[in-house]
Amino acid sequence: MDNERIAELFEGLGPVSIRKLFGGKGIYFDGVIVAIVLRGELMLKADAQSAPDFEAAGCRQWTYTGSRHGKLVSMPYWSIPDSAFDDPDEMTAWARRAYEAGRRAGK
């Protein structure tokens, strides 16, 4: 996903900055990380308060198997509902959830 498309998706939230992160990209709004792009997939930040909304929408949480212990590790990033990619208002609502989760995390 190129930076122009990322900026377009987050337009309703406001101007975002994009930085290299984890071999992918970190997307920041107002100094708060709100999303990542990893392996070409855009994922939004969530927390205990917002994760149920993502789950209810059928989104997937980013998980991986830890190389040291072989256990499944869950990260605080979730996929975005497909419908949000084509609906700027819906995308803005999801991006705001991600921003609020980031603010609550203090990062």
CSV table of N, CA and C in Angstrom, one decimal, residues 10 13 27 33-37 41-47 50 54 59-62 75-81 84-85 90-99 101:
chain,number,residue,atom,x,y,z
A,10,PHE,N,-7.0,7.9,5.5
A,10,PHE,CA,-7.1,8.6,6.8
A,10,PHE,C,-7.5,10.1,6.7
A,13,LEU,N,-9.7,11.6,9.3
A,13,LEU,CA,-9.2,11.8,10.6
A,13,LEU,C,-8.3,13.1,10.6
A,27,ILE,N,1.7,4.3,10.9
A,27,ILE,CA,0.9,5.5,10.6
A,27,ILE,C,0.5,6.2,11.9
A,33,ILE,N,0.5,6.6,17.3
A,33,ILE,CA,0.4,5.6,16.3
A,33,ILE,C,-1.1,5.1,16.2
A,34,VAL,N,-1.6,5.0,15.0
A,34,VAL,CA,-3.0,4.6,14.9
A,34,VAL,C,-3.1,3.3,14.0
A,35,ALA,N,-2.1,3.0,13.2
A,35,ALA,CA,-2.2,1.9,12.3
A,35,ALA,C,-0.8,1.5,11.9
A,36,ILE,N,-0.7,0.3,11.3
A,36,ILE,CA,0.5,-0.2,10.7
A,36,ILE,C,0.1,-0.9,9.4
A,37,VAL,N,1.1,-0.9,8.5
A,37,VAL,CA,1.0,-1.7,7.3
A,37,VAL,C,2.1,-2.7,7.4
A,41,GLU,N,-0.7,-5.4,4.4
A,41,GLU,CA,-2.1,-5.3,5.0
A,41,GLU,C,-2.1,-4.1,6.0
A,42,LEU,N,-3.1,-3.3,5.9
A,42,LEU,CA,-3.3,-2.2,6.8
A,42,LEU,C,-4.1,-2.7,8.0
A,43,MET,N,-3.6,-2.4,9.2
A,43,MET,CA,-4.2,-2.8,10.5
A,43,MET,C,-4.3,-1.6,11.4
A,44,LEU,N,-5.4,-1.5,12.1
A,44,LEU,CA,-5.7,-0.4,13.0
A,44,LEU,C,-5.4,-0.8,14.5
A,45,LYS,N,-4.9,0.2,15.3
A,45,LYS,CA,-4.7,-0.1,16.7
A,45,LYS,C,-6.0,-0.2,17.4
A,46,ALA,N,-6.0,-1.1,18.4
A,46,ALA,CA,-7.2,-1.3,19.2
A,46,ALA,C,-6.7,-1.6,20.6
A,47,ASP,N,-7.6,-1.6,21.6
A,47,ASP,CA,-7.3,-2.0,23.0
A,47,ASP,C,-8.5,-2.7,23.5
A,50,SER,N,-11.8,-1.1,22.6
A,50,SER,CA,-12.3,-1.1,21.2
A,50,SER,C,-12.2,-2.4,20.5
A,54,PHE,N,-14.0,-4.3,16.8
A,54,PHE,CA,-13.4,-4.9,15.7
A,54,PHE,C,-13.8,-6.4,15.5
A,59,CYS,N,-13.3,-8.5,12.0
A,59,CYS,CA,-11.9,-8.2,11.8
A,59,CYS,C,-11.0,-9.3,12.4
A,60,ARG,N,-9.8,-9.4,12.0
A,60,ARG,CA,-8.8,-10.3,12.5
A,60,ARG,C,-7.8,-9.6,13.3
A,61,GLN,N,-7.4,-10.1,14.4
A,61,GLN,CA,-6.3,-9.5,15.2
A,61,GLN,C,-5.0,-10.1,14.7
A,62,TRP,N,-3.9,-9.2,14.7
A,62,TRP,CA,-2.6,-9.6,14.3
A,62,TRP,C,-2.0,-10.5,15.3
A,75,MET,N,-1.1,-9.1,19.0
A,75,MET,CA,-0.7,-7.7,19.0
A,75,MET,C,-1.9,-6.8,19.0
A,76,PRO,N,-1.8,-5.6,19.4
A,76,PRO,CA,-3.0,-4.7,19.5
A,76,PRO,C,-3.4,-4.1,18.1
A,77,TYR,N,-3.3,-4.8,17.1
A,77,TYR,CA,-3.7,-4.3,15.7
A,77,TYR,C,-4.6,-5.3,15.1
A,78,TRP,N,-5.6,-4.7,14.4
A,78,TRP,CA,-6.7,-5.5,13.8
A,78,TRP,C,-6.9,-5.1,12.4
A,79,SER,N,-7.4,-6.0,11.6
A,79,SER,CA,-7.7,-5.7,10.2
A,79,SER,C,-8.9,-4.8,10.2
A,80,ILE,N,-9.2,-4.2,9.0
A,80,ILE,CA,-10.2,-3.2,8.8
A,80,ILE,C,-11.4,-3.9,8.0
A,81,PRO,N,-12.6,-3.6,8.4
A,81,PRO,CA,-13.7,-4.2,7.6
A,81,PRO,C,-13.6,-3.8,6.1
A,84,ALA,N,-15.0,-0.5,4.8
A,84,ALA,CA,-14.5,0.8,5.2
A,84,ALA,C,-13.5,1.3,4.1
A,85,PHE,N,-12.9,0.4,3.3
A,85,PHE,CA,-12.0,0.8,2.3
A,85,PHE,C,-12.7,1.6,1.2
A,90,GLU,N,-17.1,5.6,7.0
A,90,GLU,CA,-16.9,4.4,7.9
A,90,GLU,C,-15.4,4.3,8.2
A,91,MET,N,-14.5,4.6,7.3
A,91,MET,CA,-13.1,4.5,7.5
A,91,MET,C,-12.7,5.5,8.6
A,92,THR,N,-13.3,6.7,8.5
A,92,THR,CA,-13.0,7.8,9.5
A,92,THR,C,-13.4,7.3,10.9
A,93,ALA,N,-14.6,6.6,11.0
A,93,ALA,CA,-15.0,6.1,12.3
A,93,ALA,C,-14.1,5.1,12.9
A,94,TRP,N,-13.6,4.2,12.0
A,94,TRP,CA,-12.6,3.2,12.5
A,94,TRP,C,-11.3,3.9,12.9
A,95,ALA,N,-10.9,4.8,12.1
A,95,ALA,CA,-9.6,5.5,12.4
A,95,ALA,C,-9.7,6.3,13.7
A,96,ARG,N,-10.8,6.8,14.0
A,96,ARG,CA,-11.0,7.5,15.3
A,96,ARG,C,-10.9,6.5,16.4
A,97,ARG,N,-11.5,5.4,16.3
A,97,ARG,CA,-11.4,4.3,17.3
A,97,ARG,C,-9.9,4.0,17.5
A,98,ALA,N,-9.1,3.9,16.5
A,98,ALA,CA,-7.7,3.6,16.6
A,98,ALA,C,-7.0,4.7,17.3
A,99,TYR,N,-7.3,5.9,16.9
A,99,TYR,CA,-6.6,7.1,17.5
A,99,TYR,C,-6.9,7.1,19.0
A,101,ALA,N,-7.7,4.6,21.0
A,101,ALA,CA,-7.0,3.5,21.6
A,101,ALA,C,-5.5,3.8,21.8
